mmCIF file of C-alpha atoms in Angstrom:
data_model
loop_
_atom_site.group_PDB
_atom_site.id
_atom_site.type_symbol
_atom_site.label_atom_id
_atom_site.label_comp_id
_atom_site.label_asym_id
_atom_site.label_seq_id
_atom_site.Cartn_x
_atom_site.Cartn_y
_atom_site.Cartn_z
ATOM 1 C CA UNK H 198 25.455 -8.572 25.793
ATOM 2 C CA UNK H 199 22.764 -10.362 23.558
ATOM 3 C CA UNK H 200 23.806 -11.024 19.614
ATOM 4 C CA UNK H 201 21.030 -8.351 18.910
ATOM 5 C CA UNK H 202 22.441 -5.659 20.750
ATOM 6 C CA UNK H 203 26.337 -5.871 19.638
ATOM 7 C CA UNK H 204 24.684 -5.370 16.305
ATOM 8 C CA UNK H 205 22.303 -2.731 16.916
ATOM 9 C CA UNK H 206 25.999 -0.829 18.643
ATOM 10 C CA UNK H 207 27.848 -1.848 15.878
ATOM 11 C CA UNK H 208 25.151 -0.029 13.387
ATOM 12 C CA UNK H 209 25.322 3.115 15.700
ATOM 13 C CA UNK H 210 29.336 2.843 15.390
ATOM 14 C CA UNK H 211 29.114 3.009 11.691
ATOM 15 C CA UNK H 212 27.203 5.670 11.283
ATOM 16 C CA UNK H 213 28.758 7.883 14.513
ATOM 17 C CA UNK H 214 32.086 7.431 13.146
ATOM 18 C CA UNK H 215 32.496 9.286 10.403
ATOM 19 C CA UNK H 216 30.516 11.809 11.847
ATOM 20 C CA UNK H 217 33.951 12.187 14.520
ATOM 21 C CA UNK H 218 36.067 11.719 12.389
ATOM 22 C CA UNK H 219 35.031 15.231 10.230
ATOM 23 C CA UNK H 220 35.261 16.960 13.397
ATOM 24 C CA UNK H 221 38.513 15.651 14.068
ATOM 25 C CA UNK H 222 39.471 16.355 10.312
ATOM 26 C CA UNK H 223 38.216 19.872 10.418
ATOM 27 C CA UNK H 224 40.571 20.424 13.793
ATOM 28 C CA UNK H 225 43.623 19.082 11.894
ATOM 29 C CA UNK H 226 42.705 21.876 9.455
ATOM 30 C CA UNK H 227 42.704 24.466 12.013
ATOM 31 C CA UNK H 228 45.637 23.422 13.926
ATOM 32 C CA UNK H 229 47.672 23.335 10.825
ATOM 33 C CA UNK H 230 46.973 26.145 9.624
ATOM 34 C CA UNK H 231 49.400 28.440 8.055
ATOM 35 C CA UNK H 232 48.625 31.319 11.457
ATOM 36 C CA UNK H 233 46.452 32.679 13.385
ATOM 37 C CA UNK H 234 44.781 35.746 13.861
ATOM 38 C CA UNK H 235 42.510 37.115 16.930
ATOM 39 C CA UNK H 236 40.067 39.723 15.734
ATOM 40 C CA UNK H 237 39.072 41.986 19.027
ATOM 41 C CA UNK H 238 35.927 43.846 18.375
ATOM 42 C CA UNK H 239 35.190 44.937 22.108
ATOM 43 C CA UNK H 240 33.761 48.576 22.351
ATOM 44 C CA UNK H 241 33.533 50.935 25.288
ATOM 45 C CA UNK H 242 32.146 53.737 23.558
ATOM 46 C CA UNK H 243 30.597 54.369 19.892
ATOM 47 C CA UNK H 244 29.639 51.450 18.943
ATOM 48 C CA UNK H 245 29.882 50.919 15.221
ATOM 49 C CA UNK H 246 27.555 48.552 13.476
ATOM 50 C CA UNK H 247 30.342 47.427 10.887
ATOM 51 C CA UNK H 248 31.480 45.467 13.826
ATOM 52 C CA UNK H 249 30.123 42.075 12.866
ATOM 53 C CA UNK H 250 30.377 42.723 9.276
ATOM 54 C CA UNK H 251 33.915 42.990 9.618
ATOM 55 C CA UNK H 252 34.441 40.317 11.959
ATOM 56 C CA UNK H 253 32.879 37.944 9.343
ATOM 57 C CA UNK H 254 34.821 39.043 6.435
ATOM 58 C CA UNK H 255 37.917 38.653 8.533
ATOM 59 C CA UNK H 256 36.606 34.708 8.970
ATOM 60 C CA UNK H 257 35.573 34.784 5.228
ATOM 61 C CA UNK H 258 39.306 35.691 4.091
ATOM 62 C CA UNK H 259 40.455 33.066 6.554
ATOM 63 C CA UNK H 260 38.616 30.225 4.657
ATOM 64 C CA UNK H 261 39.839 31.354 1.667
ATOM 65 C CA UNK H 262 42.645 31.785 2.080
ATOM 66 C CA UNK H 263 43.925 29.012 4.810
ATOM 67 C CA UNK H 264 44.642 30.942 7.944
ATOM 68 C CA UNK H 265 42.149 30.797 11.969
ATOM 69 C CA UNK H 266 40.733 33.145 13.465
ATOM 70 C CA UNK H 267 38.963 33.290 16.732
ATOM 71 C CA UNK H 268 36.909 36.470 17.014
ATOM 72 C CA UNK H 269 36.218 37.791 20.624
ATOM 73 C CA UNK H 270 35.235 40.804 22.759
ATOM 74 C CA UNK H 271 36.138 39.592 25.687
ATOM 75 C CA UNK H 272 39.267 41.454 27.256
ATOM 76 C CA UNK H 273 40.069 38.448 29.483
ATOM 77 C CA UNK H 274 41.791 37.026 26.986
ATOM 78 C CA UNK H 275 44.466 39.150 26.906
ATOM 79 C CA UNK H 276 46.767 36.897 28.670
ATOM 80 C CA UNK H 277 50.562 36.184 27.746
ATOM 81 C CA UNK H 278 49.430 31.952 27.258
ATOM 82 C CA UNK H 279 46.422 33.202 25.048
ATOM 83 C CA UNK H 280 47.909 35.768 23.148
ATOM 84 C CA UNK H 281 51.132 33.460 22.090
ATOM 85 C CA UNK H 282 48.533 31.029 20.178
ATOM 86 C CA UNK H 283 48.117 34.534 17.837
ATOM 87 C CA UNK H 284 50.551 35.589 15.057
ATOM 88 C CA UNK H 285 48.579 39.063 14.494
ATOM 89 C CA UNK H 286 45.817 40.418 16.806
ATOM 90 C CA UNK H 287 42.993 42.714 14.823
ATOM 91 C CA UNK H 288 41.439 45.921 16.762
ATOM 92 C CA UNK H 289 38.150 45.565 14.362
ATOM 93 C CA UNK H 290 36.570 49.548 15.234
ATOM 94 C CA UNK H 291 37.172 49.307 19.186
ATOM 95 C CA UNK H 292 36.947 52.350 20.805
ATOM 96 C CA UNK H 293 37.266 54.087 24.650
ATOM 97 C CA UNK H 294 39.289 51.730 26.538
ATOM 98 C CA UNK H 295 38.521 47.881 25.290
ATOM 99 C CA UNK H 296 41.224 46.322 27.501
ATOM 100 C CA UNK H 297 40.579 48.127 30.896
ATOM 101 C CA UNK H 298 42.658 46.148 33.091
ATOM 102 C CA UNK H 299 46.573 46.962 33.420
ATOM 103 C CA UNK H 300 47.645 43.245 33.626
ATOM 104 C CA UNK H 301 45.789 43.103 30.055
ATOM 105 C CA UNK H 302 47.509 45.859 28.842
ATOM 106 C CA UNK H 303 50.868 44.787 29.832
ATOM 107 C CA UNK H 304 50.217 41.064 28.555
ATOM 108 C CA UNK H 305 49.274 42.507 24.920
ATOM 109 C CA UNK H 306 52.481 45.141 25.120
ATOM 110 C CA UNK H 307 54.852 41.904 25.744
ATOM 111 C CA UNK H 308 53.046 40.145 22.798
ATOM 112 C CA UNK H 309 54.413 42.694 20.930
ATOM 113 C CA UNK H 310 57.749 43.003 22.616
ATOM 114 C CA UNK H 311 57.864 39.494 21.381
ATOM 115 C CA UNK H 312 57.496 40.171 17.533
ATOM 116 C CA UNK H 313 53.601 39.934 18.061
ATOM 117 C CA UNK H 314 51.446 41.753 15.198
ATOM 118 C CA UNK H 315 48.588 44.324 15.333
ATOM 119 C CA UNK H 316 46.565 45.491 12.811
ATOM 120 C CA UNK H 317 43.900 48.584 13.058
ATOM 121 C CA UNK H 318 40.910 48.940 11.515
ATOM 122 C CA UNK H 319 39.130 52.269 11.833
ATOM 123 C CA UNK H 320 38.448 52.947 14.882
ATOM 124 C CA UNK H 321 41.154 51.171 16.386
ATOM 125 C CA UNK H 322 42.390 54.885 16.306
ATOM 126 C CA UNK H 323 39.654 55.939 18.450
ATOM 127 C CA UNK H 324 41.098 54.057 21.267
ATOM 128 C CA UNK H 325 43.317 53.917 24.650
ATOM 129 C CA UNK H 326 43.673 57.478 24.974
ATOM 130 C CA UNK H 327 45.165 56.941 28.441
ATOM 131 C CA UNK H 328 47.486 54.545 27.225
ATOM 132 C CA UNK H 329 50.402 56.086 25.373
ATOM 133 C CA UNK H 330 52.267 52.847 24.323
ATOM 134 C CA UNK H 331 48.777 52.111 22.083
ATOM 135 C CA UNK H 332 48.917 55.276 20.918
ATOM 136 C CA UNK H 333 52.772 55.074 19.920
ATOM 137 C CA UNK H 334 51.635 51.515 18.071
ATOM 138 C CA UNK H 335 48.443 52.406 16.030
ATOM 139 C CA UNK H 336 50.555 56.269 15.393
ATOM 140 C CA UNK H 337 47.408 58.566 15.508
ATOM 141 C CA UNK H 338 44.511 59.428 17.486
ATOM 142 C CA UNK H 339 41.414 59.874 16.263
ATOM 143 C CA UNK H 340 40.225 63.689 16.393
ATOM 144 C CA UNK H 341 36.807 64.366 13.945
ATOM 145 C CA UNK H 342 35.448 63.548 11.234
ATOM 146 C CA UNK H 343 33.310 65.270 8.748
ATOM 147 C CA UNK H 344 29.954 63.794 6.991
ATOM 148 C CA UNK H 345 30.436 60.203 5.044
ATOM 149 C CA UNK H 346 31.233 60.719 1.426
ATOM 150 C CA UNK H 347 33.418 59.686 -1.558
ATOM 151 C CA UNK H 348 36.974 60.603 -1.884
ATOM 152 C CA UNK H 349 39.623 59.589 -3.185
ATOM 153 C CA UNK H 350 42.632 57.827 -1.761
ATOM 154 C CA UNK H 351 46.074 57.638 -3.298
ATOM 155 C CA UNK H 352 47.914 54.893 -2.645
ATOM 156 C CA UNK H 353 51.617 55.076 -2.418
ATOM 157 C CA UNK H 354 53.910 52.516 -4.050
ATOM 158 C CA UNK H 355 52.635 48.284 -4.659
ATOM 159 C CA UNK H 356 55.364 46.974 -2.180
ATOM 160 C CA UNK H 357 52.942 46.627 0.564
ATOM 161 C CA UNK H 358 50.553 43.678 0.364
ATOM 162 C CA UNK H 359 47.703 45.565 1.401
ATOM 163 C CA UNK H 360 48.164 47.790 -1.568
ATOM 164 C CA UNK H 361 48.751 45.735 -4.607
ATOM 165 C CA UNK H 362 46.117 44.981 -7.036
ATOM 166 C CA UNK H 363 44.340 48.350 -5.421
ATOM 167 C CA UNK H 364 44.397 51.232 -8.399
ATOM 168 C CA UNK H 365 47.055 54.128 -7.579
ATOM 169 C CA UNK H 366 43.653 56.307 -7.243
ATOM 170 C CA UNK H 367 40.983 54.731 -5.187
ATOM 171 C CA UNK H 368 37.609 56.696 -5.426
ATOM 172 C CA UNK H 369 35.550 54.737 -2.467
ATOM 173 C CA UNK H 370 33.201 56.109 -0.033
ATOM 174 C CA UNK H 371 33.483 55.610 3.584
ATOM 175 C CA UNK H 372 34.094 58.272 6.719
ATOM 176 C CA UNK H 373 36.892 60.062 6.638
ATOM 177 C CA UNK H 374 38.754 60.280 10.167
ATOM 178 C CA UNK H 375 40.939 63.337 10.558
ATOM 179 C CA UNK H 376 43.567 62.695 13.087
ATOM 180 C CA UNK H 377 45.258 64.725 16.252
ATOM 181 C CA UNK H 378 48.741 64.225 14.892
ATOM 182 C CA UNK H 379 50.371 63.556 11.423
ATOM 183 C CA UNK H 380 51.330 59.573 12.013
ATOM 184 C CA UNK H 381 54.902 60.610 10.029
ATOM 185 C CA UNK H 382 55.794 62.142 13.089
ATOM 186 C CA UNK H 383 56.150 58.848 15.057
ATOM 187 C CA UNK H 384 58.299 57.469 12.105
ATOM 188 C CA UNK H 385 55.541 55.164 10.049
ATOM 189 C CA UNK H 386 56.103 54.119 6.399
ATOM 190 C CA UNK H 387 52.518 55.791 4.957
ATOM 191 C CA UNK H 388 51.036 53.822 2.558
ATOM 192 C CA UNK H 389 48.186 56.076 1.420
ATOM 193 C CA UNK H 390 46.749 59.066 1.638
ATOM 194 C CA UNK H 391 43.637 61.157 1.282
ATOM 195 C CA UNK H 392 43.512 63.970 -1.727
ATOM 196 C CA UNK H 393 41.475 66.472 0.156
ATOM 197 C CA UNK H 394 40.821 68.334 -2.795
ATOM 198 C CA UNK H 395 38.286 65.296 -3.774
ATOM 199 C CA UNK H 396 36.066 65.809 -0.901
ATOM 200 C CA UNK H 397 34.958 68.348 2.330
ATOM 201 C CA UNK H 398 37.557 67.361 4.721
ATOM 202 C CA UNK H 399 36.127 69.500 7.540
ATOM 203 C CA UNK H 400 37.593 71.456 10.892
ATOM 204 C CA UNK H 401 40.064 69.020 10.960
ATOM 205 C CA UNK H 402 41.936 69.334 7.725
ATOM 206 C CA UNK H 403 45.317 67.673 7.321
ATOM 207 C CA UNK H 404 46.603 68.834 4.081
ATOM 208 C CA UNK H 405 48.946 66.108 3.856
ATOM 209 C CA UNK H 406 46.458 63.504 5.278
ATOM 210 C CA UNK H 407 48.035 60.130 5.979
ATOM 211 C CA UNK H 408 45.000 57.339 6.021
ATOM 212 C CA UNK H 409 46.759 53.971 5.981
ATOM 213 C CA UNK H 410 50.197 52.973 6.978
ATOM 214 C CA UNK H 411 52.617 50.740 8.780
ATOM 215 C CA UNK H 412 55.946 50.425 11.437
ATOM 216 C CA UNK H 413 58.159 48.191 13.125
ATOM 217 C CA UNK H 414 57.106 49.029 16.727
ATOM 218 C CA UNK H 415 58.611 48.068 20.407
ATOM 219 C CA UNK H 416 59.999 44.674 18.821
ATOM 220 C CA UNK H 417 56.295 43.629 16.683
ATOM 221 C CA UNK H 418 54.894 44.816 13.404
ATOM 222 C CA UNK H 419 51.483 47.539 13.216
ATOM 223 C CA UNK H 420 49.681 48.084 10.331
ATOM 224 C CA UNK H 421 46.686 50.544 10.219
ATOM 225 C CA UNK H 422 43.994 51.965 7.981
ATOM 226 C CA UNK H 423 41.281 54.350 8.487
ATOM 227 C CA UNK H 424 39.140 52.709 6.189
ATOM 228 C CA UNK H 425 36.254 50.676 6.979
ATOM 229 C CA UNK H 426 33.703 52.480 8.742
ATOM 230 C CA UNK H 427 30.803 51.258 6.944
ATOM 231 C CA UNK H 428 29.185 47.693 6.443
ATOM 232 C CA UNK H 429 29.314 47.768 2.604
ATOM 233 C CA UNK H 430 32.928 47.961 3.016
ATOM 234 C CA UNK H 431 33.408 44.246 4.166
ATOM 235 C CA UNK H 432 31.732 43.124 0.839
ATOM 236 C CA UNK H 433 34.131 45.615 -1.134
ATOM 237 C CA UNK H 434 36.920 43.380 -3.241
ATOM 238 C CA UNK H 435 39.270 45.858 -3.065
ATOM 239 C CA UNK H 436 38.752 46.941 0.666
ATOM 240 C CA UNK H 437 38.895 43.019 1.209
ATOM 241 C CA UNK H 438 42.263 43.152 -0.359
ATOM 242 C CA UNK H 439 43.161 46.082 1.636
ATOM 243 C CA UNK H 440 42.732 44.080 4.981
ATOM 244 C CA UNK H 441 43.781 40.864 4.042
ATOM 245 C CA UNK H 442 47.210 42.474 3.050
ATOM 246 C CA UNK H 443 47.307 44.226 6.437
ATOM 247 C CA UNK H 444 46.319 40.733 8.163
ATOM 248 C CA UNK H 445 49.372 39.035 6.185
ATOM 249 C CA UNK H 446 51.813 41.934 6.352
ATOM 250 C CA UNK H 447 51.198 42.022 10.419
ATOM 251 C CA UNK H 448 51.395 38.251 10.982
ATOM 252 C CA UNK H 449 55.085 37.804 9.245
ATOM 253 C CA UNK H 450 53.986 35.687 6.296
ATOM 254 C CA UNK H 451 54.860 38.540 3.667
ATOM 255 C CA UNK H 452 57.023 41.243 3.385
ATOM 256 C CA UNK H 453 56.786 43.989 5.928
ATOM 257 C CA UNK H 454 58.621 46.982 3.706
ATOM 258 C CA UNK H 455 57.328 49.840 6.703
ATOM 259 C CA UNK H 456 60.350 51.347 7.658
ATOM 260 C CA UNK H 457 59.710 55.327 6.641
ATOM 261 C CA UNK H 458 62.505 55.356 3.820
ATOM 262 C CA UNK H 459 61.119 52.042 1.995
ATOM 263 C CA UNK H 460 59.894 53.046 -1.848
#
């Protein structure tokens, strides 16, 4: 090779290097980091269009605050060697039956078998109605919901990350899911609930009216709320809060104070 050209690759080498060598740095980051989280957004029915607004916040808080996330809707990967790169898995709003197959069912019910976390958001609740071991995990099915308005949510106790710094009375707008069965029933810790004196509940009135809380389930940790319907909710500090608690709480790097007698 001519004395020209070993310089003119030696000039492309200087400047291509450092170029790899971010990339390589910004793996490191992501490989090191503290865990992992999968958000699952896949929908077979209402679609809402929160979706990517919460899938981005979820990324945001994972910047911030020095976890990954890989966001997907594709059911596939719902294997036991994919799922085992995850310390919490997120069901961001999916609804009808997002993992349709029964080998990916039973791959995600042995991730949590194996101390695996989930975490609901929303309509996660509004999913797997033929599938009674996801119903036993999120701990309520969806059943109506009345017109989008303010009410106000009481949260009970700060022992639960995703409900310190939040005020003991939330007023926040969002819509309102009223649900087929009281979630106490299948032995959660609830961690608030809706005052249904502050707003039109609807047909489907609760009375007590459990709309975020948390278990040890089949050998893994679940953690749901039935917040987060609407876009401006993924901007909200305090919702942000709300789900970045639930993230933590589900992947095992903070307390998990859910069984049904905690304070």
């Amino acid at each position: 090779m001519s004395r020209k050209r070993l310089l003119a690759v030696a000039a492309l080498t200087a400047i291509v290097a450092p170029v790899f060598a971010g990339a390589a740095a910004q793996a490191a980051v992501t490989d090191d980091s503290a865990f992992r989280v999968l958000v699952f957004g896949k929908t077979t029915a209402f679609r809402h269009d929160s979706i990517p607004a919460g899938e981005a916040a979820i990324q945001k808080l994972g910047q911030e605050n020095g976890f990954a996330v890989d966001v997907t809707e594709d059911a596939a990967q719902f294997t036991d060697e994919n799922l085992a790169k995850y310390q919490t898995v997120v069901f961001m709003s999916t609804t009808g039956d997002p993992l349709g197959q029964p080998e990916q069912k039973a791959a995600f019910e042995r991730y949590i078998e194996n101390g695996g976390g989930f975490a609901g958001v929303h309509a996660a609740g509004d999913s797997g109605y033929n599938w009674a071991w996801y119903g036993g995990l999120v701990g309520a099915y969806f059943r109506n919901h009345p017109a989008q308005q303010n009410a106000t949510v009481k949260m009970i106790g700060q022992g639960a990350a995703s409900n310190r710094g939040l005020p003991n009375r939330w007023n926040r707008f969002d819509e309102w899911y009223n649900y087929r069965t009281n979630p106490r029933d299948a032995g959660v810790r609830v961690l608030a609930t809706l005052d249904e004196t502050s707003y039109n509940p609807g047909s489907g009135a609760m009375g007590d009216h459990p709309i975020a809380w948390c278990h040890n389930y089949d050998g893994g940790r679940a953690w749901y709320t039935g917040m987060g319907h609407t876009k401006e909710a993924y901007s909200d500090p305090l919702f942000l809060k709300h789900l970045l608690g639930g993230i933590k709480m589900t992947a095992g790097v903070t307390n998990f104070p859910c069984d049904p007698h905690d304070d």
